[in-house]
PDB file of C-alpha atoms in Angstrom:
ATOM      1  CA  MET A 231     -53.733 176.920  59.767  1.00 47.00           C
ATOM      2  CA  PRO A 232     -51.869 179.551  61.702  1.00 51.00           C
ATOM      3  CA  ARG A 233     -50.635 176.891  64.249  1.00 52.00           C
ATOM      4  CA  ARG A 234     -49.223 174.733  61.466  1.00 50.00           C
ATOM      5  CA  ALA A 235     -47.345 177.633  59.979  1.00 48.00           C
ATOM      6  CA  ALA A 236     -45.895 178.483  63.400  1.00 48.00           C
ATOM      7  CA  ALA A 237     -44.734 174.930  63.781  1.00 46.00           C
ATOM      8  CA  LEU A 238     -43.061 174.983  60.429  1.00 48.00           C
ATOM      9  CA  SER A 239     -41.340 178.261  61.066  1.00 52.00           C
ATOM     10  CA  ALA A 240     -39.813 177.192  64.475  1.00 51.00           C
ATOM     11  CA  PRO A 241     -36.053 176.315  64.233  1.00 53.00           C
ATOM     12  CA  THR A 242     -35.081 172.701  64.782  1.00 55.00           C
ATOM     13  CA  VAL A 243     -32.336 172.110  67.449  1.00 53.00           C
ATOM     14  CA  ALA A 244     -30.040 169.066  66.714  1.00 54.00           C
ATOM     15  CA  PRO A 245     -28.894 166.963  69.701  1.00 56.00           C
ATOM     16  CA  ASP A 246     -25.186 166.926  70.718  1.00 56.00           C
ATOM     17  CA  PRO A 247     -23.194 164.175  68.997  1.00 57.00           C
ATOM     18  CA  ALA A 248     -22.429 161.206  71.243  1.00 56.00           C
ATOM     19  CA  PRO A 249     -18.732 160.575  72.081  1.00 56.00           C
ATOM     20  CA  PRO A 250     -17.061 157.883  70.007  1.00 56.00           C
ATOM     21  CA  ALA A 251     -17.452 154.521  71.555  1.00 57.00           C
ATOM     22  CA  GLY A 252     -14.135 152.999  72.808  1.00 52.00           C
ATOM     23  CA  PRO A 253     -13.276 149.304  72.972  1.00 52.00           C
ATOM     24  CA  ALA A 254     -15.626 147.272  74.979  1.00 54.00           C
ATOM     25  CA  ALA A 255     -14.418 146.512  78.486  1.00 52.00           C
ATOM     26  CA  VAL A 256     -13.402 142.856  78.841  1.00 52.00           C
ATOM     27  CA  PRO A 257     -14.193 141.372  82.202  1.00 52.00           C
ATOM     28  CA  ASP A 258     -11.093 140.188  84.157  1.00 52.00           C
ATOM     29  CA  ARG A 259     -11.324 136.406  84.187  1.00 54.00           C
ATOM     30  CA  ALA A 260      -8.123 135.937  86.348  1.00 53.00           C
ATOM     31  CA  GLY A 261      -9.859 137.244  89.364  1.00 54.00           C
ATOM     32  CA  PRO A 262      -8.524 139.793  91.767  1.00 59.00           C
ATOM     33  CA  ALA A 263      -4.777 140.395  92.063  1.00 58.00           C
ATOM     34  CA  PRO A 264      -3.105 138.113  94.640  1.00 60.00           C
ATOM     35  CA  ALA A 265      -2.002 139.580  97.903  1.00 60.00           C
ATOM     36  CA  PRO A 266       1.740 140.124  98.347  1.00 59.00           C
ATOM     37  CA  ALA A 267       3.545 137.161  99.958  1.00 58.00           C
ATOM     38  CA  ALA A 268       4.420 137.564 103.567  1.00 55.00           C
ATOM     39  CA  ASP A 269       8.146 138.043 104.347  1.00 55.00           C
ATOM     40  CA  PRO A 270       9.362 134.871 106.153  1.00 55.00           C
ATOM     41  CA  ALA A 271      11.776 136.973 108.161  1.00 55.00           C
ATOM     42  CA  GLY A 272       8.902 139.054 109.415  1.00 56.00           C
ATOM     43  CA  PRO A 273       8.497 142.760 109.180  1.00 59.00           C
ATOM     44  CA  ALA A 274      11.584 144.890 109.184  1.00 60.00           C
ATOM     45  CA  PRO A 275      12.537 145.840 112.738  1.00 58.00           C
ATOM     46  CA  VAL A 276      11.913 149.365 113.806  1.00 58.00           C
ATOM     47  CA  PRO A 277      15.095 151.124 114.865  1.00 58.00           C
ATOM     48  CA  GLY A 278      15.436 151.239 118.635  1.00 55.00           C
ATOM     49  CA  THR A 279      13.195 148.227 119.310  1.00 54.00           C
ATOM     50  CA  ALA A 280      14.171 144.712 120.417  1.00 53.00           C
ATOM     51  CA  VAL A 281      14.060 142.000 117.774  1.00 53.00           C
ATOM     52  CA  GLY A 282      14.228 138.912 120.022  1.00 53.00           C
ATOM     53  CA  PRO A 283      17.118 136.732 121.220  1.00 55.00           C
ATOM     54  CA  LEU A 284      20.275 136.742 119.130  1.00 55.00           C
ATOM     55  CA  PRO A 285      21.221 133.449 117.416  1.00 54.00           C
ATOM     56  CA  VAL A 286      23.933 131.413 119.162  1.00 51.00           C
ATOM     57  CA  PRO A 287      26.803 130.545 116.770  1.00 53.00           C
ATOM     58  CA  CYS A 288      27.614 126.849 116.435  1.00 50.00           C
ATOM     59  CA  PRO A 289      31.089 125.868 117.641  1.00 48.00           C
ATOM     60  CA  ALA A 290      33.564 125.016 114.869  1.00 51.00           C
ATOM     61  CA  ALA A 291      34.345 121.337 114.466  1.00 47.00           C
ATOM     62  CA  GLU A 292      37.795 120.317 115.679  1.00 44.00           C
ATOM     63  CA  PRO A 293      40.135 119.245 112.850  1.00 47.00           C
ATOM     64  CA  VAL A 294      40.838 115.546 112.654  1.00 38.00           C
ATOM     65  CA  PRO A 295      44.545 114.921 113.209  1.00 40.00           C
ATOM     66  CA  VAL A 296      46.259 113.379 110.196  1.00 43.00           C
ATOM     67  CA  TRP A 297      49.520 111.546 110.736  1.00 39.00           C
ATOM     68  CA  ASP A 298      52.354 112.451 108.397  1.00 44.00           C
ATOM     69  CA  PRO A 299      54.940 109.664 107.958  1.00 40.00           C
ATOM     70  CA  ALA A 300      57.604 112.283 107.307  1.00 41.00           C
ATOM     71  CA  GLY A 301      56.661 114.268 110.421  1.00 43.00           C
ATOM     72  CA  PRO A 302      57.564 113.741 114.065  1.00 43.00           C
ATOM     73  CA  ALA A 303      57.003 110.404 115.699  1.00 43.00           C
ATOM     74  CA  PRO A 304      53.729 109.947 117.594  1.00 43.00           C
ATOM     75  CA  GLU A 305      53.753 109.467 121.341  1.00 44.00           C
ATOM     76  CA  TYR A 306      53.502 105.703 121.149  1.00 39.00           C
ATOM     77  CA  ALA A 307      56.608 105.329 118.975  1.00 41.00           C
ATOM     78  CA  ALA A 308      58.807 104.685 122.029  1.00 41.00           C
ATOM     79  CA  ASP A 309      56.723 101.633 122.952  1.00 44.00           C
ATOM     80  CA  LEU A 310      56.499 100.318 119.419  1.00 45.00           C
ATOM     81  CA  ALA A 311      58.870  97.432 120.038  1.00 45.00           C
ATOM     82  CA  ALA A 312      56.759  96.195 122.954  1.00 48.00           C
ATOM     83  CA  VAL A 313      53.472  96.537 121.060  1.00 46.00           C
ATOM     84  CA  CYS A 314      54.673  94.887 117.827  1.00 54.00           C
ATOM     85  CA  PRO A 315      57.468  92.458 118.739  1.00 54.00           C
ATOM     86  CA  ASP A 316      57.285  90.709 115.362  1.00 64.00           C
ATOM     87  CA  LEU A 317      57.598  93.895 113.325  1.00 69.00           C
ATOM     88  CA  ALA A 318      61.405  93.916 113.309  1.00 67.00           C
ATOM     89  CA  ALA A 319      61.493  90.267 112.259  1.00 79.00           C
ATOM     90  CA  ALA A 320      59.128  90.983 109.364  1.00 85.00           C
ATOM     91  CA  TYR A 321      61.348  93.751 107.997  1.00 91.00           C
ATOM     92  CA  ALA A 322      64.522  91.756 108.621  1.00 89.00           C
ATOM     93  CA  ALA A 323      63.067  88.880 106.570  1.00 90.00           C
ATOM     94  CA  ASP A 324      62.503  91.087 103.525  1.00 93.00           C
ATOM     95  CA  PRO A 325      64.429  89.702 100.521  1.00 94.00           C
ATOM     96  CA  LEU A 326      66.204  93.025  99.959  1.00 95.00           C
ATOM     97  CA  VAL A 327      67.407  93.206 103.560  1.00 95.00           C
ATOM     98  CA  VAL A 328      68.506  89.558 103.507  1.00 94.00           C
ATOM     99  CA  ALA A 329      70.462  90.105 100.287  1.00 95.00           C
ATOM    100  CA  GLN A 330      72.231  93.070 101.910  1.00 96.00           C
ATOM    101  CA  ASP A 331      73.402  91.116 104.979  1.00 95.00           C
ATOM    102  CA  GLY A 332      70.711  92.497 107.267  1.00 95.00           C
ATOM    103  CA  LEU A 333      71.352  96.135 106.323  1.00 97.00           C
ATOM    104  CA  ALA A 334      69.252  98.700 104.497  1.00 97.00           C
ATOM    105  CA  THR A 335      69.148 102.403 103.916  1.00 97.00           C
ATOM    106  CA  VAL A 336      66.358 104.489 105.398  1.00 96.00           C
ATOM    107  CA  HIS A 337      64.992 105.087 101.906  1.00 96.00           C
ATOM    108  CA  GLN A 338      64.893 101.340 101.231  1.00 96.00           C
ATOM    109  CA  LEU A 339      63.071 100.697 104.504  1.00 96.00           C
ATOM    110  CA  GLN A 340      60.450 103.291 103.645  1.00 94.00           C
ATOM    111  CA  ALA A 341      60.030 101.708 100.216  1.00 94.00           C
ATOM    112  CA  ILE A 342      59.079  98.365 101.826  1.00 92.00           C
ATOM    113  CA  GLY A 343      56.566 100.020 104.156  1.00 91.00           C
ATOM    114  CA  CYS A 344      58.618 100.946 107.227  1.00 93.00           C
ATOM    115  CA  ALA A 345      57.694 104.460 108.353  1.00 91.00           C
ATOM    116  CA  ALA A 346      60.346 106.981 109.296  1.00 90.00           C
ATOM    117  CA  TYR A 347      59.212 107.133 112.931  1.00 91.00           C
ATOM    118  CA  VAL A 348      59.615 103.340 113.208  1.00 90.00           C
ATOM    119  CA  VAL A 349      63.253 103.621 112.153  1.00 93.00           C
ATOM    120  CA  THR A 350      63.803 106.439 114.636  1.00 92.00           C
ATOM    121  CA  ALA A 351      62.185 104.530 117.484  1.00 91.00           C
ATOM    122  CA  ARG A 352      64.030 101.273 116.845  1.00 91.00           C
ATOM    123  CA  CYS A 353      67.435 102.922 116.438  1.00 93.00           C
ATOM    124  CA  ARG A 354      67.317 104.530 119.864  1.00 92.00           C
ATOM    125  CA  PRO A 355      69.851 103.365 122.474  1.00 91.00           C
ATOM    126  CA  GLY A 356      68.878  99.897 123.610  1.00 88.00           C
ATOM    127  CA  GLY A 357      66.569  99.404 120.615  1.00 88.00           C
ATOM    128  CA  PRO A 358      66.463  96.358 118.356  1.00 90.00           C
ATOM    129  CA  TRP A 359      68.165  98.147 115.441  1.00 93.00           C
ATOM    130  CA  ARG A 360      71.450 100.015 115.108  1.00 95.00           C
ATOM    131  CA  ARG A 361      72.381 102.947 112.897  1.00 96.00           C
ATOM    132  CA  VAL A 362      75.804 102.017 111.516  1.00 96.00           C
ATOM    133  CA  LEU A 363      76.313 105.044 109.258  1.00 97.00           C
ATOM    134  CA  PRO A 364      74.156 108.014 108.288  1.00 96.00           C
ATOM    135  CA  ARG A 365      71.045 106.657 106.528  1.00 95.00           C
ATOM    136  CA  VAL A 366      72.297 103.058 106.916  1.00 98.00           C
ATOM    137  CA  VAL A 367      70.554 100.802 109.458  1.00 97.00           C
ATOM    138  CA  LEU A 368      71.482  97.353 110.747  1.00 96.00           C
ATOM    139  CA  LEU A 369      68.277  95.502 111.578  1.00 95.00           C
ATOM    140  CA  ARG A 370      69.650  93.975 114.752  1.00 91.00           C
ATOM    141  CA  GLY A 371      71.019  95.346 117.986  1.00 88.00           C
ATOM    142  CA  THR A 372      74.407  93.627 117.855  1.00 91.00           C
ATOM    143  CA  ALA A 373      77.657  95.078 116.581  1.00 93.00           C
ATOM    144  CA  PRO A 374      78.164  94.751 112.808  1.00 94.00           C
ATOM    145  CA  THR A 375      80.380  91.965 111.541  1.00 93.00           C
ATOM    146  CA  PRO A 376      83.373  92.703 109.270  1.00 92.00           C
ATOM    147  CA  ARG A 377      81.264  91.829 106.228  1.00 93.00           C
ATOM    148  CA  GLN A 378      78.423  94.036 107.414  1.00 95.00           C
ATOM    149  CA  ARG A 379      80.845  96.927 107.834  1.00 95.00           C
ATOM    150  CA  LEU A 380      81.840  96.526 104.180  1.00 95.00           C
ATOM    151  CA  ARG A 381      78.209  96.313 103.087  1.00 97.00           C
ATOM    152  CA  ALA A 382      77.307  99.387 105.139  1.00 97.00           C
ATOM    153  CA  ALA A 383      80.139 101.337 103.482  1.00 97.00           C
ATOM    154  CA  LEU A 384      78.796 100.444 100.040  1.00 97.00           C
ATOM    155  CA  LEU A 385      75.241 101.430 100.968  1.00 97.00           C
ATOM    156  CA  TYR A 386      76.456 104.720 102.401  1.00 97.00           C
ATOM    157  CA  ALA A 387      78.545 105.628  99.331  1.00 96.00           C
ATOM    158  CA  GLY A 388      75.782 104.946  96.795  1.00 94.00           C
ATOM    159  CA  PRO A 389      74.623 102.380  94.249  1.00 93.00           C
ATOM    160  CA  ASP A 390      77.714 102.752  92.035  1.00 93.00           C
ATOM    161  CA  ALA A 391      80.246 102.359  94.875  1.00 96.00           C
ATOM    162  CA  LEU A 392      83.038  99.764  94.626  1.00 97.00           C
ATOM    163  CA  LEU A 393      85.328  98.491  97.331  1.00 96.00           C
ATOM    164  CA  THR A 394      88.963  99.256  96.638  1.00 95.00           C
ATOM    165  CA  GLY A 395      92.261  99.435  98.462  1.00 92.00           C
ATOM    166  CA  ALA A 396      93.012  97.163 101.376  1.00 91.00           C
ATOM    167  CA  ALA A 397      89.354  96.220 101.879  1.00 92.00           C
ATOM    168  CA  ALA A 398      89.085  94.881  98.318  1.00 94.00           C
ATOM    169  CA  LEU A 399      92.409  93.045  98.640  1.00 91.00           C
ATOM    170  CA  ALA A 400      91.133  91.413 101.813  1.00 90.00           C
ATOM    171  CA  LEU A 401      88.150  90.073  99.874  1.00 92.00           C
ATOM    172  CA  TYR A 402      90.312  88.904  96.980  1.00 92.00           C
ATOM    173  CA  GLY A 403      92.482  86.994  99.410  1.00 86.00           C
ATOM    174  CA  ALA A 404      89.602  85.435 101.379  1.00 59.00           C
ATOM    175  CA  ARG A 405      89.450  81.645 101.220  1.00 46.00           C
ATOM    176  CA  SER A 406      85.650  81.561 100.649  1.00 47.00           C
ATOM    177  CA  PRO A 407      82.716  83.975 100.564  1.00 48.00           C
ATOM    178  CA  GLU A 408      81.703  82.819 104.043  1.00 51.00           C
ATOM    179  CA  ALA A 409      85.180  83.346 105.539  1.00 50.00           C
ATOM    180  CA  PRO A 410      85.334  86.691 107.366  1.00 53.00           C
ATOM    181  CA  PRO A 411      88.061  88.765 105.706  1.00 59.00           C
ATOM    182  CA  ASP A 412      90.573  90.731 107.687  1.00 67.00           C
ATOM    183  CA  VAL A 413      88.845  94.037 107.111  1.00 71.00           C
ATOM    184  CA  PRO A 414      90.984  97.074 107.893  1.00 75.00           C
ATOM    185  CA  GLN A 415      89.751  99.787 110.194  1.00 85.00           C
ATOM    186  CA  THR A 416      89.322 102.157 107.243  1.00 91.00           C
ATOM    187  CA  VAL A 417      87.272 101.045 104.240  1.00 95.00           C
ATOM    188  CA  ASP A 418      87.966 102.722 100.904  1.00 95.00           C
ATOM    189  CA  VAL A 419      85.200 102.963  98.307  1.00 96.00           C
ATOM    190  CA  LEU A 420      85.413 104.158  94.726  1.00 95.00           C
ATOM    191  CA  VAL A 421      82.512 106.207  93.282  1.00 95.00           C
ATOM    192  CA  SER A 422      82.069 107.558  89.766  1.00 90.00           C
ATOM    193  CA  SER A 423      78.858 109.545  90.165  1.00 79.00           C
ATOM    194  CA  ALA A 424      78.904 113.338  90.184  1.00 79.00           C
ATOM    195  CA  THR A 425      76.995 113.464  93.474  1.00 78.00           C
ATOM    196  CA  HIS A 426      78.414 111.381  96.300  1.00 84.00           C
ATOM    197  CA  PRO A 427      78.607 111.645 100.079  1.00 91.00           C
ATOM    198  CA  ARG A 428      81.659 112.776 101.945  1.00 93.00           C
ATOM    199  CA  SER A 429      83.942 110.498 103.880  1.00 95.00           C
ATOM    200  CA  HIS A 430      82.475 109.635 107.253  1.00 95.00           C
ATOM    201  CA  ALA A 431      83.568 107.533 110.231  1.00 95.00           C
ATOM    202  CA  TYR A 432      85.528 104.547 108.899  1.00 95.00           C
ATOM    203  CA  VAL A 433      84.523 105.099 105.236  1.00 96.00           C
ATOM    204  CA  ARG A 434      86.784 106.995 102.840  1.00 96.00           C
ATOM    205  CA  VAL A 435      85.085 108.004  99.604  1.00 96.00           C
ATOM    206  CA  HIS A 436      87.277 108.415  96.504  1.00 94.00           C
ATOM    207  CA  PRO A 437      85.569 109.986  93.465  1.00 93.00           C
ATOM    208  CA  THR A 438      86.888 109.076  90.040  1.00 91.00           C
ATOM    209  CA  ARG A 439      86.163 110.215  86.504  1.00 89.00           C
ATOM    210  CA  ARG A 440      87.106 106.834  85.094  1.00 87.00           C
ATOM    211  CA  PRO A 441      84.457 104.275  86.002  1.00 88.00           C
ATOM    212  CA  GLU A 442      85.776 100.816  86.719  1.00 93.00           C
ATOM    213  CA  PRO A 443      83.953  97.551  85.960  1.00 95.00           C
ATOM    214  CA  ARG A 444      82.212  95.890  88.870  1.00 95.00           C
ATOM    215  CA  VAL A 445      83.821  92.673  90.014  1.00 96.00           C
ATOM    216  CA  PRO A 446      81.705  90.715  92.527  1.00 95.00           C
ATOM    217  CA  VAL A 447      83.959  89.159  95.119  1.00 94.00           C
ATOM    218  CA  GLY A 448      82.195  87.183  97.803  1.00 90.00           C
ATOM    219  CA  GLY A 449      78.926  88.882  96.846  1.00 93.00           C
ATOM    220  CA  LEU A 450      80.344  92.398  97.294  1.00 96.00           C
ATOM    221  CA  PRO A 451      81.148  94.720  94.358  1.00 97.00           C
ATOM    222  CA  CYS A 452      84.858  95.488  94.139  1.00 97.00           C
ATOM    223  CA  ALA A 453      87.189  97.314  91.797  1.00 96.00           C
ATOM    224  CA  PRO A 454      89.366  95.141  89.580  1.00 95.00           C
ATOM    225  CA  LEU A 455      92.357  93.653  91.317  1.00 94.00           C
ATOM    226  CA  PRO A 456      94.947  95.874  89.552  1.00 93.00           C
ATOM    227  CA  ARG A 457      93.031  98.995  90.531  1.00 94.00           C
ATOM    228  CA  ALA A 458      92.658  97.776  94.104  1.00 93.00           C
ATOM    229  CA  ARG A 459      96.442  97.200  94.317  1.00 92.00           C
ATOM    230  CA  GLN A 460      97.125 100.601  92.790  1.00 92.00           C
ATOM    231  CA  ASP A 461      94.818 102.333  95.285  1.00 91.00           C
ATOM    232  CA  THR A 462      96.391 100.413  98.171  1.00 89.00           C
ATOM    233  CA  LEU A 463      99.805 101.812  97.282  1.00 89.00           C
ATOM    234  CA  ALA A 464      98.498 105.294  96.595  1.00 86.00           C
ATOM    235  CA  LEU A 465      96.418 105.665  99.764  1.00 75.00           C
TER     236      LEU A 465
END
């Protein structure tokens, strides 16, 4: 009885409360973290240490030469006549050149495929072509005929040029288109365009503000006969 009373009278000590339980740990299913990738260039060099042989730079490729038709003639241009003997005949047989009595301007030759250096090479002394006037080429090495001199004067003066003066009168008085007229030493041409070349060599250029109709005489454009007579007296 006394022991039971002592047991009842003894104070009861409560245990410390347990800490609140946190979220349950989830096992990592991805496995361990991957190791960092190795640097392909290797570890960074330590200052003051050798890093191996230096790379040798590749030599730059040489540029491929491109020929410019408007540029200087290549080295073989002087021997072009010997390499291509039929080239001059091919250009001389062009319908435009034939219609112009074997003459053509440099621009016309380039339009039919003849490069500028070909014209330069063939118009050299002793070459198969002859430069009659600036920008006007005779596609043969002989001296121009009286008719070719008239044609060259027209080509030099421009597309709207007309023969006038004594040269036109010589054509009007010719017996036939094939008969060579008595062409004077000086050939007068009439032009009505605002831009025209100056007189050169045997060609005298006369600009006019009053265009005249074209009269073909022997296949060459001339001023009307009254105008040709008037210019003959005035010149």
